Amino acid sequence: MRNIGVIGAGHVGLVTAACLAKLGHRVTCADNDTEKIENLKKLVMPFYEPGLEELVKEAVSHQLLSFISSLAKLAEESEIIFIAVGTPPTSEGRADLSFVEQVTVELANSLSAMKGRKENAPKNIYRLIVEKSTVPVLTGEWVKRTLELLSPTGLEFDVAANPEFLREGCAIKDFMEPDRIVVGVESERARKIFEEIYSGIKGPILFTDIKSAELIKHASNCFLALKISYANALAQVCERVGADIEKVLEGMGLDKRIGLSFLRAGVGYGGSCLPKDVAAFISLCEEIGYPFALLREVEKINQGQRRLVVKKVRELLWNLKGKQIAIWGLAFKPDTDDVRDSPAIEIINSLTREGAVIKAHDPMAVENMKKVIPNISYCSDPYEAARDAHLVVLLTDWNIYRQLDFEKIKQSMKIPRLIDGRNFLDPEKLRGYGFIYRGIGRK
Ligand code: UGA
């Protein structure tokens, strides 16, 4: 058992804290959002993630997980400190590292204060500071330099990079059963600690230097985005020649070297990671003198998919003014209530600008979307959204949209038309009911 501190109770931080506690470590999780911490103390989760609430409750009841707002206390008590604060994009798309810097400075100050205050403080204390947030390569060097400048004499420390690869919606499984754990370390001491921390997890640990570990994270997310944009670019080709993108992707993906996952065409990728990381990596590569043009194209294709949906709406409805459109799905992907950079935002805004009347449904993300787009109607079920609509547009592949009574929906719509932004429904089945169906890259 190790004493671990996790700074940041966002998606990465909270999941990391709860999972490390599940592995038997004593974990303290801190956040400067005091309301969030007070709620967590009452076991109220700040966001939805399947299984997280149960895991947090279990860890708290075993006294392996606690929440505090004092970073100083965390620094005092935890030998290993994971930094999992936000690295939001700046207006130029760079990763804003000011929170990482702020936390590093606070850690150094807290440890100095602790040494000064405690008469019986050990002569030498050791801290392992771990970057967990997605950070650009070379951040570790800055963290190290800052600690060297500000920390007290007698503090021994290591910096490490241990990027997280969890996906929202299956974050706990991704943590507990990872394809790989990547750890960038510079000392044998730090390496041993990681081996111990993760000894309860089956899965290979790849030890690298810090810069390579930092790079692996950005490179992986950019490659996933590249795969999706490749599928979407091919979908455009399919539309022009009358081929079926679903068959093309299946035929490609069955080649094990290519693989089927992350090769689905649709409205494009969204969320708080892929768009931000592609932009940040492009910006970093430019700064270091290698303009990564391929990734600019990945971004461009992704933006184009959102516009493609709006174009398809116009093709079906002619003028949008006064037309009622049902939107099914607001979250950037299923099994989450997250709408950050969701394709739905841009698409709904374009449609309303042209005068369409939107009635939207999502099983979980309505409350979050209301904060971003307050002036449309929200419905508690997909039938209500589709009633009297001129068109349904499916934007998130939630399973429930496959299980609907399409005969009933057809009867209730003005004209039964559906744009399937995720190629999620069966075109033949829908046409059988009498729907006019449009997918992405398929007939
Ligand atoms: C992503 C990565 O998958 C994680 O490995 C990584 O740890 C995480 O970012 C992060 O950096 O923290 P996440 O943003 O939760 O995870 O979502 P994904 O499951 O990757 O989906 C991203 C977007 O791509 C969604 O909008 C999804 O609908 C879209 N997508 C995914 C496609 O359009 N096509 C596909 O084939 C797959």
Short mmCIF file of C-alpha atoms and ligand atoms in Angstrom, two decimals:
data_model
loop_
_atom_site.label_atom_id
_atom_site.label_comp_id
_atom_site.label_asym_id
_atom_site.label_seq_id
_atom_site.Cartn_x
_atom_site.Cartn_y
_atom_site.Cartn_z
CA MET A 1 0.00 0.00 0.00
CA ARG A 2 1.28 3.45 -0.93
CA ASN A 3 0.05 6.89 0.07
CA ILE A 4 -0.99 8.55 -3.16
CA GLY A 5 -2.32 12.02 -3.87
CA VAL A 6 -4.28 12.89 -6.99
CA ILE A 7 -4.64 16.57 -7.85
CA GLY A 8 -7.72 17.24 -9.96
CA ALA A 9 -11.11 15.54 -9.62
CA GLY A 10 -12.04 15.66 -13.29
CA HIS A 11 -12.62 12.61 -15.44
CA VAL A 12 -9.00 11.44 -15.42
CA GLY A 13 -8.26 12.44 -11.81
CA LEU A 14 -11.32 10.99 -10.17
CA VAL A 15 -11.21 7.71 -12.10
CA THR A 16 -7.48 7.39 -11.36
CA ALA A 17 -8.04 8.08 -7.65
CA ALA A 18 -10.90 5.59 -7.35
CA CYS A 19 -9.06 2.87 -9.29
CA LEU A 20 -5.82 3.32 -7.33
CA ALA A 21 -7.86 2.95 -4.13
CA LYS A 22 -9.45 -0.18 -5.58
CA LEU A 23 -5.90 -1.52 -6.04
CA GLY A 24 -5.44 -1.12 -2.27
CA HIS A 25 -3.57 2.18 -2.03
CA ARG A 26 -4.53 5.00 0.33
CA VAL A 27 -5.56 7.85 -1.93
CA THR A 28 -6.29 11.50 -1.29
CA CYS A 29 -7.92 13.43 -4.10
CA ALA A 30 -7.82 17.23 -4.12
CA ASP A 31 -9.44 19.87 -6.30
CA ASN A 32 -9.56 23.64 -5.96
CA ASP A 33 -13.28 23.54 -6.79
CA THR A 34 -14.50 23.38 -3.19
CA GLU A 35 -18.10 22.71 -4.19
CA LYS A 36 -16.99 19.66 -6.14
CA ILE A 37 -15.00 18.40 -3.15
CA GLU A 38 -17.88 19.02 -0.73
CA ASN A 39 -20.19 17.08 -3.05
CA LEU A 40 -17.70 14.24 -3.38
CA LYS A 41 -17.50 14.04 0.40
CA LYS A 42 -21.27 13.49 0.26
CA LEU A 43 -20.64 10.91 -2.49
CA VAL A 44 -22.24 13.08 -5.19
CA MET A 45 -20.36 12.56 -8.47
CA PRO A 46 -19.47 15.62 -10.61
CA PHE A 47 -20.17 13.74 -13.88
CA TYR A 48 -21.55 10.44 -15.09
CA GLU A 49 -19.21 7.52 -15.65
CA PRO A 50 -20.54 3.95 -15.49
CA GLY A 51 -19.46 2.19 -12.29
CA LEU A 52 -17.61 5.19 -10.84
CA GLU A 53 -20.10 6.05 -8.11
CA GLU A 54 -20.06 2.48 -6.77
CA LEU A 55 -16.27 2.38 -6.88
CA VAL A 56 -15.93 5.71 -5.03
CA LYS A 57 -18.48 4.64 -2.39
CA GLU A 58 -16.68 1.35 -1.82
CA ALA A 59 -13.25 3.00 -1.54
CA VAL A 60 -14.53 5.70 0.84
CA SER A 61 -16.23 3.10 3.04
CA HIS A 62 -12.93 1.17 3.27
CA GLN A 63 -11.20 4.45 4.18
CA LEU A 64 -8.94 4.16 1.17
CA LEU A 65 -10.20 7.29 -0.56
CA SER A 66 -10.76 10.77 0.80
CA PHE A 67 -11.38 14.20 -0.69
CA ILE A 68 -9.79 17.47 0.39
CA SER A 69 -9.44 20.96 -0.99
CA SER A 70 -6.05 21.60 0.61
CA LEU A 71 -3.22 20.86 -1.72
CA ALA A 72 -0.76 21.51 1.11
CA LYS A 73 -2.21 18.65 3.14
CA LEU A 74 -2.10 16.35 0.15
CA ALA A 75 1.56 17.26 -0.48
CA GLU A 76 2.39 16.51 3.13
CA GLU A 77 0.71 13.13 3.25
CA SER A 78 1.35 11.65 -0.16
CA GLU A 79 4.63 10.23 -1.31
CA ILE A 80 3.38 9.84 -4.86
CA ILE A 81 1.49 12.75 -6.39
CA PHE A 82 -0.41 12.50 -9.67
CA ILE A 83 -1.14 15.78 -11.43
CA ALA A 84 -4.44 15.40 -13.25
CA VAL A 85 -5.52 19.00 -13.74
CA GLY A 86 -6.99 20.40 -16.96
CA THR A 87 -4.83 21.39 -19.92
CA PRO A 88 -7.44 23.31 -21.94
CA PRO A 89 -6.71 24.72 -25.39
CA THR A 90 -5.68 28.36 -25.78
CA SER A 91 -7.28 30.43 -28.54
CA GLU A 92 -4.44 29.30 -30.86
CA GLY A 93 -5.04 25.64 -30.04
CA ARG A 94 -1.94 25.22 -27.83
CA ALA A 95 -2.26 23.33 -24.55
CA ASP A 96 -2.61 25.84 -21.72
CA LEU A 97 -0.24 24.53 -19.06
CA SER A 98 -0.82 27.25 -16.51
CA PHE A 99 -2.73 24.92 -14.17
CA VAL A 100 0.11 22.40 -14.29
CA GLU A 101 2.57 25.18 -13.47
CA GLN A 102 0.38 26.54 -10.68
CA VAL A 103 0.08 23.11 -9.07
CA THR A 104 3.83 22.49 -9.37
CA VAL A 105 4.60 25.81 -7.67
CA GLU A 106 2.04 25.13 -4.94
CA LEU A 107 3.52 21.68 -4.34
CA ALA A 108 7.02 23.12 -3.98
CA ASN A 109 5.75 25.85 -1.61
CA SER A 110 3.74 23.37 0.47
CA LEU A 111 6.71 21.04 0.87
CA SER A 112 8.94 23.98 1.88
CA ALA A 113 6.37 25.13 4.43
CA MET A 114 6.07 21.62 5.79
CA LYS A 115 9.83 21.33 6.26
CA GLY A 116 9.96 24.71 7.95
CA ARG A 117 7.01 23.99 10.26
CA LYS A 118 7.66 20.47 11.42
CA GLU A 119 10.51 20.26 13.82
CA ASN A 120 10.49 16.52 13.63
CA ALA A 121 10.16 16.50 9.83
CA PRO A 122 12.54 13.93 8.40
CA LYS A 123 15.79 15.39 7.09
CA ASN A 124 15.12 14.03 3.64
CA ILE A 125 11.72 13.61 2.16
CA TYR A 126 10.98 12.00 -1.18
CA ARG A 127 8.18 12.79 -3.59
CA LEU A 128 7.38 11.23 -6.94
CA ILE A 129 5.52 13.77 -9.06
CA VAL A 130 3.61 12.18 -11.92
CA GLU A 131 2.09 13.90 -14.95
CA LYS A 132 -1.23 12.18 -15.57
CA SER A 133 -3.01 14.86 -17.61
CA THR A 134 -2.39 14.95 -21.34
CA VAL A 135 0.56 17.28 -21.72
CA PRO A 136 2.80 18.18 -24.64
CA VAL A 137 6.26 16.72 -24.79
CA LEU A 138 8.81 18.70 -22.70
CA THR A 139 6.28 19.52 -19.94
CA GLY A 140 8.12 17.12 -17.63
CA GLU A 141 11.29 19.16 -18.08
CA TRP A 142 9.46 22.30 -17.00
CA VAL A 143 7.97 20.59 -13.96
CA LYS A 144 11.41 19.34 -12.98
CA ARG A 145 13.03 22.73 -13.51
CA THR A 146 10.32 24.47 -11.45
CA LEU A 147 10.68 22.00 -8.58
CA GLU A 148 14.45 22.32 -8.63
CA LEU A 149 14.16 26.09 -8.37
CA LEU A 150 11.53 26.28 -5.66
CA SER A 151 11.65 23.18 -3.52
CA PRO A 152 13.33 23.05 -0.11
CA THR A 153 16.71 21.58 0.56
CA GLY A 154 16.44 18.00 1.59
CA LEU A 155 13.61 17.25 -0.84
CA GLU A 156 14.44 14.37 -3.09
CA PHE A 157 12.08 14.03 -5.96
CA ASP A 158 11.50 12.31 -9.27
CA VAL A 159 9.27 13.46 -12.08
CA ALA A 160 7.49 10.87 -14.21
CA ALA A 161 4.99 10.80 -17.07
CA ASN A 162 2.22 8.24 -16.86
CA PRO A 163 -0.36 9.25 -19.49
CA GLU A 164 -3.89 7.94 -19.18
CA PHE A 165 -5.60 6.24 -22.13
CA LEU A 166 -9.08 5.90 -20.65
CA ARG A 167 -12.15 6.57 -22.72
CA GLU A 168 -15.21 8.20 -21.23
CA GLY A 169 -17.97 5.64 -20.80
CA CYS A 170 -15.58 2.72 -20.16
CA ALA A 171 -12.94 4.53 -18.15
CA ILE A 172 -12.78 2.05 -15.26
CA LYS A 173 -12.35 -0.93 -17.53
CA ASP A 174 -9.71 0.97 -19.50
CA PHE A 175 -7.81 1.67 -16.26
CA MET A 176 -8.13 -1.82 -14.80
CA GLU A 177 -7.62 -3.77 -18.04
CA PRO A 178 -5.38 -1.57 -20.17
CA ASP A 179 -3.80 -2.56 -23.47
CA ARG A 180 -0.66 -1.06 -21.99
CA ILE A 181 0.55 1.16 -19.17
CA VAL A 182 3.06 3.76 -20.34
CA VAL A 183 5.50 5.14 -17.79
CA GLY A 184 8.28 7.62 -18.48
CA VAL A 185 10.82 7.59 -15.65
CA GLU A 186 14.38 8.70 -15.01
CA SER A 187 15.34 6.68 -11.94
CA GLU A 188 15.28 3.11 -10.76
CA ARG A 189 13.51 4.23 -7.57
CA ALA A 190 10.61 5.70 -9.53
CA ARG A 191 10.43 2.65 -11.80
CA LYS A 192 10.15 0.32 -8.77
CA ILE A 193 7.35 2.43 -7.29
CA PHE A 194 5.34 2.18 -10.51
CA GLU A 195 5.86 -1.58 -10.66
CA GLU A 196 4.44 -1.76 -7.16
CA ILE A 197 1.55 0.67 -7.73
CA TYR A 198 0.32 -1.23 -10.76
CA SER A 199 1.15 -4.75 -9.56
CA GLY A 200 -2.59 -5.49 -9.24
CA ILE A 201 -3.21 -4.78 -12.93
CA LYS A 202 -2.76 -7.30 -15.69
CA GLY A 203 -1.28 -5.61 -18.71
CA PRO A 204 2.18 -4.77 -19.99
CA ILE A 205 4.05 -1.79 -18.56
CA LEU A 206 6.17 -0.01 -21.10
CA PHE A 207 8.94 1.98 -19.41
CA THR A 208 10.42 4.81 -21.46
CA ASP A 209 12.11 8.14 -20.93
CA ILE A 210 9.77 11.00 -19.95
CA LYS A 211 9.67 12.72 -23.35
CA SER A 212 8.77 9.53 -25.19
CA ALA A 213 5.97 8.78 -22.72
CA GLU A 214 4.58 12.29 -23.19
CA LEU A 215 4.74 11.90 -26.93
CA ILE A 216 3.04 8.49 -26.92
CA LYS A 217 -0.15 10.07 -25.58
CA HIS A 218 -0.46 12.81 -28.21
CA ALA A 219 0.68 10.49 -30.97
CA SER A 220 -1.95 7.88 -30.02
CA ASN A 221 -4.89 10.29 -29.89
CA CYS A 222 -3.82 11.89 -33.17
CA PHE A 223 -3.58 8.48 -34.80
CA LEU A 224 -7.09 7.58 -33.64
CA ALA A 225 -8.34 10.88 -35.09
CA LEU A 226 -6.47 10.10 -38.30
CA LYS A 227 -8.19 6.72 -38.58
CA ILE A 228 -11.61 8.32 -38.14
CA SER A 229 -10.87 11.07 -40.67
CA TYR A 230 -9.57 8.48 -43.13
CA ALA A 231 -12.87 6.61 -42.82
CA ASN A 232 -14.78 9.87 -43.27
CA ALA A 233 -12.77 10.91 -46.33
CA LEU A 234 -13.45 7.50 -47.86
CA ALA A 235 -17.15 7.97 -47.11
CA GLN A 236 -17.07 11.07 -49.31
CA VAL A 237 -15.55 9.03 -52.12
CA CYS A 238 -18.22 6.34 -51.62
CA GLU A 239 -21.02 8.92 -51.89
CA ARG A 240 -19.63 10.18 -55.18
CA VAL A 241 -19.29 6.76 -56.82
CA GLY A 242 -22.26 5.00 -55.17
CA ALA A 243 -20.22 2.52 -53.09
CA ASP A 244 -21.07 1.50 -49.51
CA ILE A 245 -18.61 2.83 -46.88
CA GLU A 246 -19.71 0.23 -44.33
CA LYS A 247 -18.64 -2.59 -46.64
CA VAL A 248 -15.44 -0.79 -47.65
CA LEU A 249 -14.41 -0.29 -44.00
CA GLU A 250 -15.31 -3.86 -43.10
CA GLY A 251 -13.24 -5.14 -45.99
CA MET A 252 -10.29 -3.01 -44.91
CA GLY A 253 -10.62 -3.58 -41.18
CA LEU A 254 -10.65 -7.36 -41.44
CA ASP A 255 -7.01 -7.06 -42.38
CA LYS A 256 -5.48 -7.42 -38.90
CA ARG A 257 -2.81 -4.86 -39.73
CA ILE A 258 -5.56 -2.25 -40.18
CA GLY A 259 -8.17 -3.44 -37.66
CA LEU A 260 -11.86 -2.62 -37.42
CA SER A 261 -11.84 -0.37 -34.38
CA PHE A 262 -11.93 3.42 -34.73
CA LEU A 263 -12.70 3.02 -38.39
CA ARG A 264 -16.32 4.14 -38.40
CA ALA A 265 -17.56 6.93 -40.60
CA GLY A 266 -20.09 9.49 -39.37
CA VAL A 267 -20.39 13.05 -38.12
CA GLY A 268 -16.76 13.00 -37.00
CA TYR A 269 -14.99 12.93 -33.67
CA GLY A 270 -15.76 15.25 -30.77
CA GLY A 271 -15.25 15.27 -27.02
CA SER A 272 -12.75 16.86 -24.72
CA CYS A 273 -9.71 14.92 -25.95
CA LEU A 274 -9.35 14.13 -29.64
CA PRO A 275 -10.08 17.63 -31.05
CA LYS A 276 -8.00 19.34 -28.36
CA ASP A 277 -5.07 16.95 -28.65
CA VAL A 278 -4.90 17.12 -32.43
CA ALA A 279 -4.87 20.93 -32.24
CA ALA A 280 -2.25 20.96 -29.47
CA PHE A 281 0.02 18.53 -31.28
CA ILE A 282 -0.23 20.49 -34.54
CA SER A 283 0.70 23.63 -32.64
CA LEU A 284 3.61 21.96 -30.85
CA CYS A 285 4.98 20.49 -34.08
CA GLU A 286 4.85 23.92 -35.68
CA GLU A 287 6.74 25.40 -32.74
CA ILE A 288 9.51 22.84 -33.01
CA GLY A 289 9.86 23.39 -36.75
CA TYR A 290 7.92 20.45 -38.19
CA PRO A 291 4.54 21.58 -39.54
CA PHE A 292 2.56 18.30 -39.42
CA ALA A 293 0.40 18.98 -42.51
CA LEU A 294 -1.20 15.52 -42.39
CA LEU A 295 -2.84 16.39 -39.06
CA ARG A 296 -4.19 19.69 -40.41
CA GLU A 297 -6.02 17.65 -43.04
CA VAL A 298 -7.37 15.33 -40.31
CA GLU A 299 -8.91 18.38 -38.61
CA LYS A 300 -10.28 19.74 -41.88
CA ILE A 301 -11.97 16.46 -42.79
CA ASN A 302 -13.49 16.29 -39.32
CA GLN A 303 -14.99 19.79 -39.61
CA GLY A 304 -16.28 18.90 -43.07
CA GLN A 305 -18.35 16.00 -41.68
CA ARG A 306 -20.37 18.38 -39.51
CA ARG A 307 -21.10 20.58 -42.52
CA LEU A 308 -21.97 17.48 -44.57
CA VAL A 309 -24.87 16.69 -42.23
CA VAL A 310 -26.24 20.23 -42.60
CA LYS A 311 -25.91 19.92 -46.39
CA LYS A 312 -27.86 16.66 -46.30
CA VAL A 313 -30.59 18.35 -44.26
CA ARG A 314 -30.88 21.08 -46.91
CA GLU A 315 -30.99 18.49 -49.67
CA LEU A 316 -33.96 16.81 -48.02
CA LEU A 317 -35.88 19.84 -46.74
CA TRP A 318 -35.03 22.61 -49.24
CA ASN A 319 -35.69 25.69 -47.04
CA LEU A 320 -35.15 25.18 -43.33
CA LYS A 321 -37.16 28.16 -42.13
CA GLY A 322 -40.00 26.93 -39.90
CA LYS A 323 -39.19 23.24 -40.53
CA GLN A 324 -39.30 21.06 -37.44
CA ILE A 325 -36.26 18.82 -36.98
CA ALA A 326 -35.82 16.15 -34.31
CA ILE A 327 -32.26 15.65 -33.11
CA TRP A 328 -31.56 12.26 -31.53
CA GLY A 329 -28.35 12.32 -29.56
CA LEU A 330 -26.46 15.30 -28.10
CA ALA A 331 -23.51 13.69 -26.30
CA PHE A 332 -20.26 13.43 -28.27
CA LYS A 333 -20.62 9.65 -28.05
CA PRO A 334 -22.92 7.19 -26.25
CA ASP A 335 -22.76 6.26 -22.54
CA THR A 336 -21.73 9.72 -21.41
CA ASP A 337 -23.47 12.98 -20.53
CA ASP A 338 -20.53 14.95 -21.95
CA VAL A 339 -21.28 17.43 -24.73
CA ARG A 340 -17.85 19.08 -24.94
CA ASP A 341 -17.06 19.71 -28.61
CA SER A 342 -19.94 17.44 -29.54
CA PRO A 343 -20.74 17.57 -33.28
CA ALA A 344 -24.36 18.18 -32.21
CA ILE A 345 -23.52 21.72 -31.03
CA GLU A 346 -22.28 23.00 -34.37
CA ILE A 347 -24.95 21.15 -36.33
CA ILE A 348 -27.85 22.42 -34.19
CA ASN A 349 -26.48 25.98 -34.29
CA SER A 350 -26.24 25.87 -38.10
CA LEU A 351 -29.79 24.54 -38.42
CA THR A 352 -31.30 27.12 -36.05
CA ARG A 353 -29.42 29.92 -37.82
CA GLU A 354 -31.30 28.91 -40.96
CA GLY A 355 -34.61 29.05 -39.11
CA ALA A 356 -35.22 25.36 -38.31
CA VAL A 357 -37.19 24.53 -35.16
CA ILE A 358 -35.29 21.94 -33.13
CA LYS A 359 -36.67 19.36 -30.71
CA ALA A 360 -33.81 17.41 -29.19
CA HIS A 361 -33.51 14.20 -27.22
CA ASP A 362 -30.62 12.49 -25.46
CA PRO A 363 -30.81 9.83 -22.73
CA MET A 364 -28.24 11.62 -20.54
CA ALA A 365 -26.82 14.81 -21.99
CA VAL A 366 -29.86 17.12 -22.06
CA GLU A 367 -28.96 19.04 -18.89
CA ASN A 368 -25.43 19.71 -20.12
CA MET A 369 -26.61 20.74 -23.57
CA LYS A 370 -29.16 23.15 -22.07
CA LYS A 371 -26.21 25.12 -20.68
CA VAL A 372 -24.66 25.40 -24.16
CA ILE A 373 -27.82 25.82 -26.26
CA PRO A 374 -30.66 27.03 -24.05
CA ASN A 375 -33.09 28.20 -26.73
CA ILE A 376 -34.31 24.95 -28.32
CA SER A 377 -36.89 22.43 -27.07
CA TYR A 378 -35.72 19.36 -25.21
CA CYS A 379 -37.79 16.18 -25.01
CA SER A 380 -37.72 13.35 -22.53
CA ASP A 381 -38.22 10.67 -25.14
CA PRO A 382 -37.31 10.23 -28.82
CA TYR A 383 -40.95 9.74 -29.87
CA GLU A 384 -41.90 13.15 -28.55
CA ALA A 385 -38.98 14.75 -30.41
CA ALA A 386 -40.05 13.12 -33.68
CA ARG A 387 -43.75 13.98 -33.40
CA ASP A 388 -44.80 16.32 -36.25
CA ALA A 389 -41.17 16.61 -37.38
CA HIS A 390 -40.18 17.05 -41.03
CA LEU A 391 -36.98 15.12 -40.38
CA VAL A 392 -35.09 13.15 -37.71
CA VAL A 393 -31.30 13.56 -37.51
CA LEU A 394 -29.45 10.93 -35.44
CA LEU A 395 -26.16 12.29 -34.09
CA THR A 396 -25.14 9.91 -31.27
CA ASP A 397 -25.21 6.13 -31.54
CA TRP A 398 -27.10 5.40 -28.31
CA ASN A 399 -28.41 1.84 -28.30
CA ILE A 400 -31.97 2.88 -27.49
CA TYR A 401 -32.31 4.44 -30.94
CA ARG A 402 -32.10 0.95 -32.43
CA GLN A 403 -34.89 -0.34 -30.26
CA LEU A 404 -37.61 2.15 -31.21
CA ASP A 405 -41.01 1.45 -32.74
CA PHE A 406 -40.35 2.98 -36.17
CA GLU A 407 -43.90 2.28 -37.38
CA LYS A 408 -45.17 4.51 -34.57
CA ILE A 409 -42.56 7.17 -35.38
CA LYS A 410 -43.43 7.13 -39.07
CA GLN A 411 -47.11 7.67 -38.27
CA SER A 412 -46.34 10.63 -36.01
CA MET A 413 -44.00 12.53 -38.34
CA LYS A 414 -45.04 15.04 -41.00
CA ILE A 415 -42.97 13.15 -43.53
CA PRO A 416 -40.88 10.13 -42.43
CA ARG A 417 -37.32 11.18 -43.22
CA LEU A 418 -34.16 10.33 -41.29
CA ILE A 419 -30.51 11.27 -41.56
CA ASP A 420 -28.34 8.74 -39.78
CA GLY A 421 -25.17 10.62 -38.82
CA ARG A 422 -23.56 7.49 -37.40
CA ASN A 423 -24.61 4.82 -39.94
CA PHE A 424 -26.18 3.21 -36.92
CA LEU A 425 -29.60 2.10 -38.13
CA ASP A 426 -30.49 -0.50 -40.74
CA PRO A 427 -31.31 1.37 -43.99
CA GLU A 428 -33.30 -1.51 -45.45
CA LYS A 429 -35.42 -1.84 -42.33
CA LEU A 430 -36.16 1.89 -42.25
CA ARG A 431 -36.99 2.01 -45.95
CA GLY A 432 -39.24 -0.99 -45.37
CA TYR A 433 -41.23 1.17 -42.93
CA GLY A 434 -41.48 3.87 -45.58
CA PHE A 435 -38.73 6.20 -44.38
CA ILE A 436 -36.56 8.28 -46.67
CA TYR A 437 -33.15 7.31 -45.24
CA ARG A 438 -29.77 9.01 -45.71
CA GLY A 439 -26.58 7.73 -44.10
CA ILE A 440 -22.96 8.88 -44.45
CA GLY A 441 -21.18 7.33 -47.42
CA ARG A 442 -23.84 4.78 -48.12
CA LYS A 443 -27.14 4.68 -49.94
C1 UGA B 1 -10.13 9.39 -26.27
C2 UGA B 1 -9.23 8.18 -26.51
O1 UGA B 1 -9.97 7.14 -27.17
C3 UGA B 1 -8.70 7.63 -25.18
O2 UGA B 1 -7.80 6.54 -25.42
C4 UGA B 1 -7.95 8.75 -24.45
O3 UGA B 1 -7.47 8.34 -23.19
C5 UGA B 1 -8.91 9.93 -24.23
O4 UGA B 1 -9.38 10.39 -25.52
C6 UGA B 1 -8.14 11.03 -23.54
O5 UGA B 1 -7.22 11.58 -24.15
O6 UGA B 1 -8.36 11.27 -22.36
P1 UGA B 1 -12.70 9.78 -25.52
O7 UGA B 1 -12.49 11.22 -25.82
O8 UGA B 1 -13.36 9.39 -24.24
O9 UGA B 1 -11.28 8.98 -25.53
O10 UGA B 1 -13.59 9.22 -26.69
P2 UGA B 1 -13.42 8.17 -27.88
O11 UGA B 1 -14.07 6.89 -27.52
O12 UGA B 1 -12.02 8.13 -28.34
O13 UGA B 1 -14.31 8.89 -29.01
C7 UGA B 1 -13.93 10.15 -29.56
C8 UGA B 1 -14.85 10.56 -30.67
O14 UGA B 1 -14.60 9.80 -31.85
C9 UGA B 1 -16.33 10.39 -30.38
O15 UGA B 1 -17.01 11.55 -30.81
C10 UGA B 1 -16.73 9.19 -31.20
O16 UGA B 1 -18.07 9.19 -31.55
C11 UGA B 1 -15.82 9.36 -32.40
N1 UGA B 1 -15.54 8.11 -33.16
C12 UGA B 1 -14.93 7.07 -32.58
C13 UGA B 1 -15.87 8.05 -34.52
O17 UGA B 1 -16.43 9.01 -35.08
N2 UGA B 1 -15.55 6.91 -35.22
C14 UGA B 1 -14.95 5.86 -34.65
O18 UGA B 1 -14.68 4.86 -35.36
C15 UGA B 1 -14.63 5.93 -33.30
#
